[in-house]
C-alpha cells in the first residue's frame, strides 16, 4: 500500500484551524462571515495561546540567550517577550587575540583595540572583518559585536578551514544593533580554524566599534533568589563575581544580580521561555508543534462556542481539556532523575 510521502499537514495554516473549529460548532466554512473569522483568528485564538503560557512549560518556547554585563551595573531590563527564566549561568571566556586583523575595507585593527572611540567603518555594503592566528587554530564559541552607530545587520560568522575555504558556523538574522551596546551570539557547533570573520549579507555597510571572537568558555550556575531575599541584601552594590539573581516578573521585567559585576565579568548565559507569536495573517502558520494541533482546534472550538453556541460549550471544553492534557503530557524531557551528594562541600543536588 502506497503512502503520501508528504508531511504538509505539519505546516498547517491558521485558516485550517478556524474552519475546523467552526465545523465542530456545526458552521460550514462557506457560511462564515468576516466578523466570525476575525473573532477566531484575531481574538479567541490569541487568548488561547496566551493562556497556554500559564499551563506549564511549553518546550517549543524555550530559548537560549546571552546578555553582556556592564561593570558596576547590577540591574538589567529584559525584553517583555521573556516569560520565565529557567536556568542562569555566569559565562567566562577568553578573547582570541595575538594575531592579525583584516577587513574588506576600513581599519580592521580598530575593531579589536578595546577602544570605544575607534571603529572599523566600511565604505561598501556586504563587507567582512576577520582575525587570523596564522599557524594556530582557534575554536571560536562566542561572537560579540558592538556597532558604532545603531544599524540593522544581517551577519554570518565563518571559520577558515583552508586558505580558500570559509565555513559558515553561525547565521545571525537581520536585527538591530544599538550603538555602543555589546551583543553576544553563541556558536552552537564551533569549528576550529586559522582565522574567523563576520560578513554582512543584508546589504548594510559595517560600522563596527568592537568585535569579540571568544573561546575557552566556562559556565558557572547561578542561584535564583526571591524578592524577599533580594530586599534583605544589606549591600546590593557589593562587587564580585555574581552568584545569584532575582527575576522581577513585571510587565517590563528586570534582572538583578548579586554581587554587582566586576570589570572582568563578561556574560550571562541563560535559558528562558518566551511568549508565543500572535496568530497574525490567515495564511500564517501557528508557532506550535503538530502534537498540539488537536488541542488548538478543540480549544478554539470551545472558545467560539462560548460566543456563538453556548449549549455546546461544556462538551467542547471537556474535549479540549482531554486533548491538551494528552499533548502536554508528551511535552516533557524524558531523562533520568539524578540525585547526588557533595559530602565535602555539604551540598546536595
Short mmCIF file of C-alpha atoms in Angstrom, two decimals:
data_model
loop_
_atom_site.label_atom_id
_atom_site.label_comp_id
_atom_site.label_asym_id
_atom_site.label_seq_id
_atom_site.Cartn_x
_atom_site.Cartn_y
_atom_site.Cartn_z
CA UNK A 1 0.00 0.00 0.00
CA UNK A 2 1.40 3.36 -1.05
CA UNK A 3 1.76 6.29 1.38
CA UNK A 4 1.63 10.00 0.58
CA UNK A 5 5.29 10.69 1.25
CA UNK A 6 4.19 14.14 2.38
CA UNK A 7 4.32 15.98 5.71
CA UNK A 8 2.47 19.12 4.59
CA UNK A 9 0.00 18.89 7.47
CA UNK A 10 2.87 19.73 9.82
CA UNK A 11 2.75 23.26 8.36
CA UNK A 12 -0.99 23.86 8.72
CA UNK A 13 -2.13 27.46 8.35
CA UNK A 14 -4.36 29.48 10.66
CA UNK A 15 -7.25 29.11 8.20
CA UNK A 16 -7.34 25.34 8.72
CA UNK A 17 -7.84 25.67 12.49
CA UNK A 18 -10.54 28.32 12.15
CA UNK A 19 -12.50 26.22 9.68
CA UNK A 20 -12.10 23.07 11.78
CA UNK A 21 -13.24 24.86 14.94
CA UNK A 22 -16.39 26.24 13.31
CA UNK A 23 -17.21 22.87 11.75
CA UNK A 24 -17.23 21.41 15.27
CA UNK A 25 -19.88 24.02 16.07
CA UNK A 26 -21.90 22.96 13.02
CA UNK A 27 -21.00 26.02 10.95
CA UNK A 28 -19.67 25.29 7.44
CA UNK A 29 -16.69 27.38 6.25
CA UNK A 30 -18.66 28.77 3.27
CA UNK A 31 -21.13 30.35 5.69
CA UNK A 32 -18.57 32.18 7.82
CA UNK A 33 -18.77 35.95 8.00
CA UNK A 34 -15.80 38.29 8.12
CA UNK A 35 -16.67 39.09 11.73
CA UNK A 36 -16.65 35.40 12.72
CA UNK A 37 -13.26 34.86 11.09
CA UNK A 38 -11.88 37.93 12.83
CA UNK A 39 -13.29 36.80 16.18
CA UNK A 40 -11.50 33.46 15.81
CA UNK A 41 -8.15 34.50 14.33
CA UNK A 42 -7.50 37.85 15.97
CA UNK A 43 -9.04 37.33 19.40
CA UNK A 44 -10.09 33.85 20.58
CA UNK A 45 -7.03 32.04 19.27
CA UNK A 46 -4.59 34.60 20.70
CA UNK A 47 -6.34 34.43 24.08
CA UNK A 48 -5.97 30.64 23.96
CA UNK A 49 -2.24 30.76 23.14
CA UNK A 50 -1.65 33.34 25.86
CA UNK A 51 -3.33 31.07 28.41
CA UNK A 52 -1.08 28.17 27.42
CA UNK A 53 1.84 30.05 28.97
CA UNK A 54 0.06 29.62 32.32
CA UNK A 55 -0.40 25.87 31.86
CA UNK A 56 3.23 24.90 32.42
CA UNK A 57 6.44 24.65 30.41
CA UNK A 58 5.97 24.63 26.63
CA UNK A 59 9.23 23.19 25.33
CA UNK A 60 8.98 24.85 21.91
CA UNK A 61 9.10 28.28 23.59
CA UNK A 62 12.44 27.62 25.32
CA UNK A 63 15.28 29.86 24.11
CA UNK A 64 18.96 30.18 24.98
CA UNK A 65 20.18 33.75 25.31
CA UNK A 66 23.31 35.71 26.12
CA UNK A 67 23.43 39.02 27.98
CA UNK A 68 26.54 41.21 28.15
CA UNK A 69 27.26 42.56 31.63
CA UNK A 70 28.49 46.06 32.43
CA UNK A 71 30.91 46.61 35.32
CA UNK A 72 29.15 48.26 38.24
CA UNK A 73 25.62 47.59 36.91
CA UNK A 74 23.54 45.07 38.83
CA UNK A 75 20.07 45.52 37.26
CA UNK A 76 19.17 44.96 33.59
CA UNK A 77 15.97 45.41 31.61
CA UNK A 78 14.98 42.34 29.62
CA UNK A 79 12.58 42.04 26.65
CA UNK A 80 8.89 41.83 27.50
CA UNK A 81 8.69 38.69 25.36
CA UNK A 82 10.58 36.71 28.02
CA UNK A 83 8.03 34.87 30.11
CA UNK A 84 10.20 32.99 32.62
CA UNK A 85 13.88 32.33 33.32
CA UNK A 86 14.64 28.64 33.74
CA UNK A 87 18.41 28.46 34.35
CA UNK A 88 21.12 31.09 34.66
CA UNK A 89 24.89 30.74 34.23
CA UNK A 90 27.75 33.17 34.62
CA UNK A 91 29.86 32.69 31.49
CA UNK A 92 33.56 33.42 31.28
CA UNK A 93 35.53 33.27 28.04
CA UNK A 94 38.84 34.38 26.53
CA UNK A 95 39.02 36.85 23.67
CA UNK A 96 41.14 35.37 20.89
CA UNK A 97 43.80 37.98 20.13
CA UNK A 98 47.52 37.78 19.36
CA UNK A 99 47.01 37.66 15.60
CA UNK A 100 46.28 39.91 12.62
CA UNK A 101 43.09 41.78 11.79
CA UNK A 102 41.91 42.24 8.20
CA UNK A 103 38.83 43.71 6.51
CA UNK A 104 37.32 44.22 3.09
CA UNK A 105 37.57 47.97 3.80
CA UNK A 106 38.18 50.23 6.76
CA UNK A 107 40.79 49.80 9.51
CA UNK A 108 40.25 46.29 10.84
CA UNK A 109 42.57 46.83 13.82
CA UNK A 110 40.11 49.39 15.23
CA UNK A 111 37.58 46.57 15.78
CA UNK A 112 39.95 44.72 18.14
CA UNK A 113 41.70 47.51 20.09
CA UNK A 114 39.25 47.73 23.03
CA UNK A 115 38.89 51.46 22.34
CA UNK A 116 35.29 52.81 22.22
CA UNK A 117 36.49 55.88 20.29
CA UNK A 118 37.62 53.93 17.20
CA UNK A 119 35.73 51.73 14.74
CA UNK A 120 36.17 49.80 11.51
CA UNK A 121 33.99 51.88 9.16
CA UNK A 122 33.43 50.29 5.77
CA UNK A 123 32.66 52.13 2.54
CA UNK A 124 30.90 49.30 0.68
CA UNK A 125 27.97 47.00 1.55
CA UNK A 126 28.29 43.31 2.38
CA UNK A 127 31.83 43.65 3.72
CA UNK A 128 33.73 41.46 6.17
CA UNK A 129 36.08 41.78 9.15
CA UNK A 130 38.39 38.90 10.07
CA UNK A 131 41.08 37.93 12.54
CA UNK A 132 43.85 35.45 11.74
CA UNK A 133 46.10 33.49 14.12
CA UNK A 134 48.50 32.21 11.47
CA UNK A 135 49.56 28.65 12.19
CA UNK A 136 47.39 28.42 15.32
CA UNK A 137 43.83 27.11 15.13
CA UNK A 138 41.13 28.57 17.33
CA UNK A 139 37.67 27.13 18.01
CA UNK A 140 35.53 30.24 18.43
CA UNK A 141 32.49 29.59 20.64
CA UNK A 142 31.08 33.12 21.03
CA UNK A 143 30.86 36.21 18.85
CA UNK A 144 30.40 39.67 20.38
CA UNK A 145 29.52 42.70 18.25
CA UNK A 146 29.50 46.39 19.18
CA UNK A 147 28.20 48.69 16.45
CA UNK A 148 29.39 52.30 16.45
CA UNK A 149 26.04 53.53 15.09
CA UNK A 150 22.60 51.96 15.50
CA UNK A 151 22.30 49.73 12.44
CA UNK A 152 20.41 46.66 11.29
CA UNK A 153 22.88 43.96 10.30
CA UNK A 154 22.39 40.51 8.81
CA UNK A 155 25.54 38.59 9.66
CA UNK A 156 27.30 35.34 9.00
CA UNK A 157 30.17 34.11 11.18
CA UNK A 158 32.69 31.96 9.32
CA UNK A 159 35.69 29.87 10.26
CA UNK A 160 38.59 29.44 7.83
CA UNK A 161 39.50 25.80 7.25
CA UNK A 162 41.97 26.30 4.38
CA UNK A 163 43.29 29.32 2.53
CA UNK A 164 40.30 29.37 0.19
CA UNK A 165 37.65 27.68 2.33
CA UNK A 166 35.41 29.59 4.76
CA UNK A 167 32.73 27.59 6.55
CA UNK A 168 29.65 29.32 7.99
CA UNK A 169 29.17 28.32 11.64
CA UNK A 170 26.58 30.93 12.68
CA UNK A 171 23.81 32.84 10.93
CA UNK A 172 22.54 35.98 12.67
CA UNK A 173 19.20 37.06 11.12
CA UNK A 174 18.53 40.73 10.49
CA UNK A 175 18.29 42.59 13.80
CA UNK A 176 19.07 45.97 15.27
CA UNK A 177 22.47 46.55 16.84
CA UNK A 178 22.14 49.57 19.16
CA UNK A 179 25.06 51.99 19.16
CA UNK A 180 27.72 51.12 21.73
CA UNK A 181 25.90 48.04 23.05
CA UNK A 182 27.65 44.67 23.14
CA UNK A 183 25.51 41.83 21.77
CA UNK A 184 26.70 38.26 22.19
CA UNK A 185 25.89 35.25 20.00
CA UNK A 186 26.71 31.59 20.72
CA UNK A 187 28.26 29.31 18.10
CA UNK A 188 26.44 26.05 18.83
CA UNK A 189 28.65 23.94 16.53
CA UNK A 190 32.12 25.57 16.65
CA UNK A 191 34.73 24.61 14.09
CA UNK A 192 38.48 25.07 14.55
CA UNK A 193 40.17 27.32 12.02
CA UNK A 194 43.21 29.54 11.49
CA UNK A 195 41.00 32.63 11.06
CA UNK A 196 37.49 33.78 11.87
CA UNK A 197 35.32 36.53 10.44
CA UNK A 198 31.90 38.12 10.31
CA UNK A 199 30.34 39.08 6.99
CA UNK A 200 27.36 41.34 6.31
CA UNK A 201 24.88 39.71 3.90
CA UNK A 202 21.90 42.08 4.03
CA UNK A 203 23.30 45.00 2.04
CA UNK A 204 24.39 47.17 5.01
CA UNK A 205 27.81 48.79 5.46
CA UNK A 206 29.61 47.57 8.58
CA UNK A 207 30.48 50.19 11.20
CA UNK A 208 31.94 48.08 13.99
CA UNK A 209 33.38 49.54 17.19
CA UNK A 210 34.50 46.22 18.67
CA UNK A 211 34.44 42.55 17.72
CA UNK A 212 34.92 39.71 20.20
CA UNK A 213 35.86 36.26 18.93
CA UNK A 214 36.00 34.21 22.14
CA UNK A 215 36.90 30.66 23.14
CA UNK A 216 37.58 28.58 26.30
CA UNK A 217 34.03 29.09 27.52
CA UNK A 218 33.34 28.21 31.16
CA UNK A 219 29.86 28.32 32.74
CA UNK A 220 29.07 28.58 36.44
CA UNK A 221 25.48 28.01 37.57
CA UNK A 222 23.80 30.85 39.46
CA UNK A 223 21.08 30.57 42.11
CA UNK A 224 17.65 32.19 41.82
CA UNK A 225 16.54 34.20 44.84
CA UNK A 226 13.17 35.66 45.82
CA UNK A 227 12.13 39.29 46.14
CA UNK A 228 12.41 39.00 49.93
CA UNK A 229 15.94 37.62 49.70
CA UNK A 230 16.94 40.39 47.29
CA UNK A 231 15.49 43.05 49.56
CA UNK A 232 17.32 41.54 52.54
CA UNK A 233 20.73 42.02 50.86
CA UNK A 234 22.41 44.65 53.09
CA UNK A 235 24.76 45.88 50.33
CA UNK A 236 23.25 45.38 46.89
CA UNK A 237 26.19 47.20 45.26
CA UNK A 238 28.86 44.91 46.67
CA UNK A 239 31.12 43.93 43.80
CA UNK A 240 32.32 40.46 42.87
CA UNK A 241 31.51 37.58 40.58
CA UNK A 242 27.67 37.29 40.52
CA UNK A 243 26.41 34.13 42.20
CA UNK A 244 22.63 34.73 42.38
CA UNK A 245 19.89 36.56 40.52
CA UNK A 246 16.44 37.99 41.19
CA UNK A 247 13.97 37.88 38.28
CA UNK A 248 11.31 40.58 38.69
CA UNK A 249 8.37 39.44 36.54
CA UNK A 250 6.68 42.78 35.98
CA UNK A 251 5.17 43.99 32.71
CA UNK A 252 8.63 45.36 31.92
CA UNK A 253 10.76 42.63 33.54
CA UNK A 254 14.14 43.27 35.11
CA UNK A 255 17.00 41.04 36.20
CA UNK A 256 19.07 41.92 39.27
CA UNK A 257 22.42 40.31 40.13
CA UNK A 258 24.40 39.90 43.32
CA UNK A 259 27.21 40.66 43.79
CA UNK A 260 27.44 43.54 41.29
CA UNK A 261 29.60 42.54 38.28
CA UNK A 262 33.29 43.45 38.30
CA UNK A 263 35.16 44.60 35.16
CA UNK A 264 36.32 41.09 34.25
CA UNK A 265 32.79 39.69 34.25
CA UNK A 266 31.56 39.36 30.68
CA UNK A 267 28.33 37.49 30.04
CA UNK A 268 25.22 35.76 31.33
CA UNK A 269 24.10 32.61 29.53
CA UNK A 270 20.54 31.61 30.36
CA UNK A 271 17.56 29.61 29.18
CA UNK A 272 14.11 31.15 29.24
CA UNK A 273 10.61 30.71 27.91
CA UNK A 274 9.31 33.34 25.52
CA UNK A 275 5.82 34.42 24.59
CA UNK A 276 4.22 32.72 21.61
CA UNK A 277 3.90 34.75 18.46
CA UNK A 278 0.49 36.19 17.58
CA UNK A 279 -1.59 34.27 15.06
CA UNK A 280 -1.49 37.17 12.59
CA UNK A 281 -2.48 36.72 8.95
CA UNK A 282 -4.83 33.88 7.98
CA UNK A 283 -2.15 32.28 5.81
CA UNK A 284 0.38 32.23 8.65
CA UNK A 285 1.42 29.03 10.37
CA UNK A 286 0.85 28.78 14.12
CA UNK A 287 4.06 28.62 16.14
CA UNK A 288 3.31 25.29 17.82
CA UNK A 289 4.38 21.68 17.16
CA UNK A 290 1.90 19.43 15.38
CA UNK A 291 1.36 17.32 18.52
CA UNK A 292 -0.66 20.29 19.84
CA UNK A 293 -2.85 20.69 16.73
CA UNK A 294 -5.81 18.80 18.20
CA UNK A 295 -5.57 20.80 21.43
CA UNK A 296 -5.55 24.04 19.44
CA UNK A 297 -8.52 23.10 17.27
CA UNK A 298 -10.62 21.84 20.19
CA UNK A 299 -9.65 24.80 22.39
CA UNK A 300 -10.60 27.27 19.66
CA UNK A 301 -13.91 25.46 19.12
CA UNK A 302 -14.67 25.76 22.85
CA UNK A 303 -13.90 29.49 22.97
CA UNK A 304 -16.06 30.11 19.90
CA UNK A 305 -18.89 28.01 21.34
CA UNK A 306 -18.98 30.30 24.38
CA UNK A 307 -19.76 33.14 21.96
CA UNK A 308 -21.98 31.51 19.35
CA UNK A 309 -23.28 28.11 20.56
CA UNK A 310 -23.21 28.20 24.39
CA UNK A 311 -25.16 24.96 24.73
CA UNK A 312 -22.14 23.10 23.27
CA UNK A 313 -19.53 24.90 25.35
CA UNK A 314 -19.38 22.41 28.23
CA UNK A 315 -18.92 19.41 25.93
CA UNK A 316 -16.26 21.14 23.83
CA UNK A 317 -14.45 22.28 26.98
CA UNK A 318 -14.26 18.65 28.08
CA UNK A 319 -12.84 17.66 24.68
CA UNK A 320 -10.31 20.47 24.90
CA UNK A 321 -9.15 19.56 28.41
CA UNK A 322 -8.55 15.95 27.33
CA UNK A 323 -6.68 16.99 24.17
CA UNK A 324 -4.49 19.48 26.00
CA UNK A 325 -3.68 17.01 28.78
CA UNK A 326 -2.65 14.42 26.19
CA UNK A 327 -0.39 16.84 24.30
CA UNK A 328 1.18 18.48 27.36
CA UNK A 329 1.86 15.07 28.88
CA UNK A 330 4.21 14.38 25.97
CA UNK A 331 5.77 17.85 26.03
CA UNK A 332 8.41 16.85 28.57
CA UNK A 333 12.09 15.98 28.70
CA UNK A 334 12.30 12.24 29.27
CA UNK A 335 15.59 11.93 31.14
CA UNK A 336 16.60 10.02 34.30
CA UNK A 337 16.38 11.77 37.67
CA UNK A 338 19.84 12.09 39.23
CA UNK A 339 20.40 12.80 42.90
CA UNK A 340 23.90 13.34 44.24
CA UNK A 341 25.63 14.44 47.41
CA UNK A 342 28.80 16.51 47.77
CA UNK A 343 29.89 15.37 51.24
CA UNK A 344 32.92 17.63 51.35
CA UNK A 345 31.05 20.80 50.44
CA UNK A 346 27.87 19.84 52.26
CA UNK A 347 25.66 20.36 49.20
CA UNK A 348 23.05 18.10 47.64
CA UNK A 349 21.54 18.19 44.16
#
